[in-house]
């Protein structure tokens, strides 16, 4: 039985009386709005990290010649800036928006798999911290560009590359679990009467995005695993001297990389397709054709 003297918020929930209760309310939350908020806050924090790297890059380029940084450190900045902005900013921002909006827009009480939702978020901050920490390791961080082409990322890369590979695995797991949750929610928890062709465009864009993530993230995981075995276990997937082919790396990477640009742009298309009709007070034109497209 609850304490009648316990202070409550406007929704009737008890207000945490100590620090651990307040912290654990966020750590263990399965509420889609809380998790969406944490994704958005993480994305904002990483935006400042990636943005600081961009400012350092531009400072170095303000005049010809070496000004502030060793060329190798400059390459690390270029690499980490790209990885942070793609995996730490853009993707979490749209996943946070999806967590907030999808249940509200389809009439669902929450995401279909709330505990998986919590887990998929908490993989993210540890992954981006591990990724960023590679710049502080012996030999410096990854210095081969965000596309990490072999053999630069296999034969000539610093030791911290192994931690970068692990961070990519964690980020991939987070994305895959988030995509499973989105698909399960959209296909199973729509309000009565909301058929697929009555769903908002934003929901359609996220349904397609989630299937894209399921298709491409395992390929990226396989690619970085092949990098790892080339580095430490004597394989030659990408080493021409051992019968491998560096172009194979490019094929595998861009199987991920090209759909990734649609993973980033489709939710943005969905946002625009909701905001403009809402504030123009006009029904969206050509809904069926946009969905089929």
CSV table of C-alpha atoms in Angstrom, one decimal:
chain,number,residue,atom,x,y,z
A,1,UNK,CA,0.0,0.0,0.0
A,2,UNK,CA,1.4,3.4,-1.0
A,3,UNK,CA,2.3,6.0,1.6
A,4,UNK,CA,-0.5,8.7,1.7
A,5,UNK,CA,2.0,11.3,2.6
A,6,UNK,CA,4.3,10.5,-0.4
A,7,UNK,CA,4.6,13.5,-2.7
A,8,UNK,CA,3.4,12.8,-6.3
A,9,UNK,CA,3.8,14.5,-9.7
A,10,UNK,CA,0.9,15.8,-11.9
A,11,UNK,CA,0.3,12.2,-13.2
A,12,UNK,CA,0.1,10.7,-9.7
A,13,UNK,CA,3.4,9.0,-9.8
A,14,UNK,CA,5.5,9.2,-6.5
A,15,UNK,CA,8.3,11.7,-6.7
A,16,UNK,CA,11.7,10.0,-5.9
A,17,UNK,CA,12.9,10.9,-2.5
A,18,UNK,CA,16.6,10.1,-3.0
A,19,UNK,CA,19.2,10.3,-5.7
A,20,UNK,CA,19.3,6.6,-6.5
A,21,UNK,CA,15.6,6.5,-7.1
A,22,UNK,CA,15.9,9.4,-9.5
A,23,UNK,CA,18.8,7.9,-11.4
A,24,UNK,CA,17.4,4.4,-11.5
A,25,UNK,CA,14.1,5.8,-12.9
A,26,UNK,CA,16.1,6.6,-16.0
A,27,UNK,CA,18.4,3.6,-16.0
A,28,UNK,CA,15.7,1.0,-15.9
A,29,UNK,CA,12.9,2.8,-17.7
A,30,UNK,CA,10.8,1.0,-20.3
A,31,UNK,CA,8.7,4.1,-21.2
A,32,UNK,CA,9.1,4.9,-24.9
A,33,UNK,CA,9.1,8.7,-24.2
A,34,UNK,CA,11.9,8.4,-21.6
A,35,UNK,CA,14.0,6.3,-23.9
A,36,UNK,CA,13.3,8.6,-26.8
A,37,UNK,CA,14.4,11.5,-24.7
A,38,UNK,CA,17.6,9.7,-23.7
A,39,UNK,CA,18.4,9.0,-27.4
A,40,UNK,CA,17.9,12.7,-28.2
A,41,UNK,CA,20.0,13.9,-25.3
A,42,UNK,CA,22.8,11.4,-26.2
A,43,UNK,CA,22.6,12.6,-29.8
A,44,UNK,CA,22.9,16.3,-28.7
A,45,UNK,CA,25.9,15.6,-26.5
A,46,UNK,CA,27.7,13.7,-29.3
A,47,UNK,CA,26.8,16.5,-31.7
A,48,UNK,CA,28.9,18.8,-29.6
A,49,UNK,CA,31.8,16.3,-29.6
A,50,UNK,CA,31.6,15.8,-33.3
A,51,UNK,CA,31.1,19.5,-33.8
A,52,UNK,CA,34.3,20.3,-31.8
A,53,UNK,CA,36.2,17.9,-34.0
A,54,UNK,CA,34.8,19.7,-37.1
A,55,UNK,CA,35.9,23.1,-35.7
A,56,UNK,CA,39.4,21.6,-35.1
A,57,UNK,CA,39.5,20.4,-38.7
A,58,UNK,CA,38.4,23.8,-40.0
A,59,UNK,CA,41.0,25.6,-37.8
A,60,UNK,CA,43.7,23.4,-39.3
A,61,UNK,CA,42.5,24.2,-42.8
A,62,UNK,CA,42.2,28.0,-42.3
A,63,UNK,CA,45.6,28.4,-44.1
A,64,UNK,CA,48.0,26.2,-46.1
A,65,UNK,CA,50.6,24.1,-44.4
A,66,UNK,CA,50.7,22.6,-40.9
A,67,UNK,CA,49.2,25.0,-38.3
A,68,UNK,CA,48.1,23.1,-35.1
A,69,UNK,CA,48.0,19.4,-35.5
A,70,UNK,CA,50.3,16.5,-36.6
A,71,UNK,CA,49.0,15.1,-39.9
A,72,UNK,CA,48.3,11.7,-38.3
A,73,UNK,CA,46.2,13.4,-35.6
A,74,UNK,CA,44.4,15.3,-38.3
A,75,UNK,CA,43.5,12.0,-40.0
A,76,UNK,CA,42.2,10.8,-36.6
A,77,UNK,CA,40.0,13.8,-36.4
A,78,UNK,CA,38.6,13.3,-39.8
A,79,UNK,CA,37.9,9.6,-39.1
A,80,UNK,CA,36.3,10.1,-35.7
A,81,UNK,CA,34.3,13.1,-36.8
A,82,UNK,CA,32.6,11.1,-39.5
A,83,UNK,CA,32.0,8.1,-37.3
A,84,UNK,CA,30.6,10.2,-34.4
A,85,UNK,CA,28.3,12.2,-36.7
A,86,UNK,CA,26.9,9.1,-38.4
A,87,UNK,CA,26.7,6.6,-35.6
A,88,UNK,CA,26.5,8.9,-32.6
A,89,UNK,CA,24.4,11.9,-33.8
A,90,UNK,CA,22.2,11.3,-36.9
A,91,UNK,CA,21.1,7.7,-36.2
A,92,UNK,CA,20.4,8.2,-32.4
A,93,UNK,CA,18.5,11.4,-33.2
A,94,UNK,CA,16.1,9.7,-35.6
A,95,UNK,CA,15.7,6.6,-33.4
A,96,UNK,CA,14.9,9.0,-30.5
A,97,UNK,CA,12.2,10.7,-32.6
A,98,UNK,CA,10.9,7.2,-33.6
A,99,UNK,CA,10.7,6.1,-30.0
A,100,UNK,CA,8.7,9.3,-29.1
A,101,UNK,CA,6.4,9.4,-32.1
A,102,UNK,CA,5.7,5.9,-33.4
A,103,UNK,CA,3.5,4.7,-30.5
A,104,UNK,CA,1.7,8.1,-30.3
A,105,UNK,CA,1.0,8.2,-34.1
A,106,UNK,CA,-0.3,4.6,-34.4
A,107,UNK,CA,-2.3,4.5,-31.1
A,108,UNK,CA,0.0,2.1,-29.3
A,109,UNK,CA,0.5,2.1,-25.5
A,110,UNK,CA,4.3,1.7,-25.9
A,111,UNK,CA,6.8,0.1,-28.1
A,112,UNK,CA,6.2,-3.7,-28.6
A,113,UNK,CA,9.4,-4.7,-26.7
A,114,UNK,CA,10.0,-2.2,-24.0
A,115,UNK,CA,12.9,-4.0,-22.2
A,116,UNK,CA,14.6,-4.6,-25.5
A,117,UNK,CA,14.1,-0.9,-26.1
A,118,UNK,CA,15.9,0.0,-22.9
A,119,UNK,CA,18.8,-2.4,-23.8
A,120,UNK,CA,19.2,-1.1,-27.3
A,121,UNK,CA,19.6,2.4,-25.9
A,122,UNK,CA,22.1,1.6,-23.2
A,123,UNK,CA,24.4,-0.1,-25.7
A,124,UNK,CA,24.7,3.3,-27.4
A,125,UNK,CA,26.4,5.5,-24.9
A,126,UNK,CA,29.0,2.8,-24.0
A,127,UNK,CA,29.6,2.2,-27.7
A,128,UNK,CA,30.2,5.9,-28.5
A,129,UNK,CA,32.4,6.4,-25.4
A,130,UNK,CA,34.5,3.4,-26.5
A,131,UNK,CA,34.7,4.7,-30.0
A,132,UNK,CA,35.7,8.2,-28.9
A,133,UNK,CA,38.2,6.8,-26.3
A,134,UNK,CA,40.3,5.2,-29.1
A,135,UNK,CA,41.9,8.7,-29.7
A,136,UNK,CA,43.4,8.5,-26.2
A,137,UNK,CA,44.9,5.0,-26.6
A,138,UNK,CA,48.5,4.1,-27.4
A,139,UNK,CA,49.3,4.7,-31.0
A,140,UNK,CA,46.3,7.1,-31.4
A,141,UNK,CA,42.9,6.5,-32.7
A,142,UNK,CA,41.7,5.1,-36.1
A,143,UNK,CA,43.3,7.3,-38.8
A,144,UNK,CA,41.9,5.8,-42.0
A,145,UNK,CA,38.6,7.7,-42.7
A,146,UNK,CA,35.1,6.8,-41.6
A,147,UNK,CA,34.9,4.3,-44.5
A,148,UNK,CA,37.9,2.4,-43.0
A,149,UNK,CA,39.1,1.0,-46.3
A,150,UNK,CA,41.4,-2.0,-46.3
A,151,UNK,CA,44.4,-2.2,-46.3
A,152,UNK,CA,44.7,1.1,-44.4
A,153,UNK,CA,42.4,-0.3,-41.7
A,154,UNK,CA,44.0,-3.8,-41.6
A,155,UNK,CA,47.7,-3.8,-42.3
A,156,UNK,CA,48.6,-0.2,-41.4
A,157,UNK,CA,46.1,0.7,-38.7
A,158,UNK,CA,47.0,1.5,-35.0
A,159,UNK,CA,46.2,-1.0,-32.2
A,160,UNK,CA,43.1,1.0,-31.2
A,161,UNK,CA,41.4,-0.2,-34.3
A,162,UNK,CA,40.4,-3.4,-32.5
A,163,UNK,CA,38.4,-1.3,-30.0
A,164,UNK,CA,36.9,0.6,-32.9
A,165,UNK,CA,35.7,-2.7,-34.4
A,166,UNK,CA,34.1,-3.7,-31.0
A,167,UNK,CA,32.4,-0.3,-30.8
A,168,UNK,CA,30.9,-0.8,-34.4
A,169,UNK,CA,29.6,-4.2,-33.3
A,170,UNK,CA,27.9,-2.6,-30.3
A,171,UNK,CA,26.4,0.1,-32.4
A,172,UNK,CA,25.2,-2.5,-34.9
A,173,UNK,CA,23.5,-4.5,-32.1
A,174,UNK,CA,21.8,-1.4,-30.9
A,175,UNK,CA,20.5,-0.5,-34.4
A,176,UNK,CA,19.3,-4.1,-35.1
A,177,UNK,CA,17.4,-4.4,-31.8
A,178,UNK,CA,15.9,-0.9,-32.4
A,179,UNK,CA,14.8,-2.0,-35.9
A,180,UNK,CA,13.2,-5.2,-34.6
A,181,UNK,CA,11.3,-3.1,-32.1
A,182,UNK,CA,10.0,-0.6,-34.7
A,183,UNK,CA,8.9,-3.4,-37.0
A,184,UNK,CA,7.1,-5.3,-34.3
A,185,UNK,CA,5.4,-2.2,-33.0
A,186,UNK,CA,4.2,-0.9,-36.4
A,187,UNK,CA,2.9,-4.3,-37.6
A,188,UNK,CA,1.3,-5.5,-34.3
A,189,UNK,CA,0.3,-2.5,-32.2
A,190,UNK,CA,-1.7,-0.2,-34.5
A,191,UNK,CA,-5.0,1.1,-33.2
A,192,UNK,CA,-8.1,-0.7,-34.5
A,193,UNK,CA,-9.0,0.7,-37.9
A,194,UNK,CA,-5.5,1.9,-38.8
A,195,UNK,CA,-4.6,-0.2,-41.8
A,196,UNK,CA,-1.2,0.0,-43.4
A,197,UNK,CA,-2.4,2.5,-46.0
A,198,UNK,CA,-3.8,4.8,-43.3
A,199,UNK,CA,-0.6,5.1,-41.4
A,200,UNK,CA,1.2,8.5,-41.3
A,201,UNK,CA,4.0,8.9,-43.8
A,202,UNK,CA,6.5,9.2,-40.9
A,203,UNK,CA,5.5,5.6,-39.8
A,204,UNK,CA,6.0,4.3,-43.3
A,205,UNK,CA,9.4,5.9,-43.6
A,206,UNK,CA,10.5,4.3,-40.3
A,207,UNK,CA,9.1,0.9,-41.3
A,208,UNK,CA,11.2,0.9,-44.5
A,209,UNK,CA,14.2,2.3,-42.5
A,210,UNK,CA,13.9,-0.5,-40.0
A,211,UNK,CA,14.0,-3.2,-42.7
A,212,UNK,CA,17.0,-1.5,-44.3
A,213,UNK,CA,18.8,-1.6,-40.9
A,214,UNK,CA,18.0,-5.3,-40.6
A,215,UNK,CA,19.5,-5.9,-44.0
A,216,UNK,CA,22.6,-3.9,-43.8
A,217,UNK,CA,23.9,-3.9,-40.2
A,218,UNK,CA,24.8,-7.6,-40.2
A,219,UNK,CA,26.8,-7.1,-43.3
A,220,UNK,CA,28.8,-4.3,-41.6
A,221,UNK,CA,29.3,-6.5,-38.6
A,222,UNK,CA,30.6,-9.3,-40.9
A,223,UNK,CA,32.9,-6.8,-42.7
A,224,UNK,CA,34.6,-5.5,-39.5
A,225,UNK,CA,34.9,-9.1,-38.2
A,226,UNK,CA,36.7,-10.0,-41.4
A,227,UNK,CA,39.0,-7.0,-40.7
A,228,UNK,CA,39.6,-8.3,-37.3
A,229,UNK,CA,40.6,-11.8,-38.5
A,230,UNK,CA,42.8,-10.2,-41.2
A,231,UNK,CA,44.6,-8.2,-38.5
A,232,UNK,CA,45.1,-11.0,-35.9
A,233,UNK,CA,44.2,-14.5,-37.2
A,234,UNK,CA,46.2,-14.8,-40.4
A,235,UNK,CA,43.2,-14.6,-42.9
A,236,UNK,CA,43.5,-12.7,-46.2
A,237,UNK,CA,40.0,-11.5,-47.0
A,238,UNK,CA,41.3,-8.1,-48.0
A,239,UNK,CA,45.0,-8.8,-48.5
A,240,UNK,CA,46.0,-9.2,-52.1
A,241,UNK,CA,49.3,-10.9,-51.1
A,242,UNK,CA,47.4,-13.7,-49.5
A,243,UNK,CA,44.9,-14.1,-52.4
A,244,UNK,CA,42.3,-11.7,-51.0
A,245,UNK,CA,40.9,-8.6,-52.6
A,246,UNK,CA,40.7,-5.0,-51.2
A,247,UNK,CA,37.8,-4.3,-53.6
A,248,UNK,CA,35.9,-7.0,-51.7
A,249,UNK,CA,36.0,-4.7,-48.7
A,250,UNK,CA,34.5,-1.9,-50.8
A,251,UNK,CA,31.7,-4.1,-52.0
A,252,UNK,CA,30.8,-5.2,-48.5
A,253,UNK,CA,31.2,-1.8,-46.9
A,254,UNK,CA,29.0,-0.1,-49.5
A,255,UNK,CA,26.4,-2.8,-49.2
A,256,UNK,CA,26.0,-1.1,-45.8
A,257,UNK,CA,27.1,2.4,-46.8
A,258,UNK,CA,24.7,3.2,-49.6
A,259,UNK,CA,21.5,2.1,-47.9
A,260,UNK,CA,22.8,4.0,-44.8
A,261,UNK,CA,22.2,7.3,-46.6
A,262,UNK,CA,18.6,6.2,-46.9
A,263,UNK,CA,18.5,5.2,-43.3
A,264,UNK,CA,19.5,8.8,-42.5
A,265,UNK,CA,17.3,10.6,-45.1
A,266,UNK,CA,14.0,8.6,-45.0
A,267,UNK,CA,13.0,9.6,-41.4
A,268,UNK,CA,13.8,13.2,-42.4
A,269,UNK,CA,11.5,12.8,-45.4
A,270,UNK,CA,8.9,11.5,-43.0
A,271,UNK,CA,9.2,14.5,-40.7
A,272,UNK,CA,8.8,16.9,-43.5
A,273,UNK,CA,5.8,14.9,-44.9
A,274,UNK,CA,4.1,15.4,-41.5
A,275,UNK,CA,5.1,18.9,-40.6
A,276,UNK,CA,4.2,20.7,-43.9
A,277,UNK,CA,0.7,19.2,-44.3
A,278,UNK,CA,0.0,19.8,-40.6
A,279,UNK,CA,0.8,23.5,-40.6
A,280,UNK,CA,-0.5,24.0,-44.1
A,281,UNK,CA,-3.8,22.4,-42.9
A,282,UNK,CA,-3.9,20.4,-46.1
A,283,UNK,CA,-4.1,16.7,-46.6
A,284,UNK,CA,-0.8,15.4,-48.0
A,285,UNK,CA,-1.0,15.1,-51.8
A,286,UNK,CA,-0.3,11.7,-53.5
A,287,UNK,CA,-0.1,9.7,-50.3
A,288,UNK,CA,-0.4,6.3,-52.1
A,289,UNK,CA,2.3,7.2,-54.6
A,290,UNK,CA,4.6,8.4,-51.9
A,291,UNK,CA,4.2,5.2,-49.9
A,292,UNK,CA,4.8,3.0,-53.0
A,293,UNK,CA,7.9,5.2,-53.9
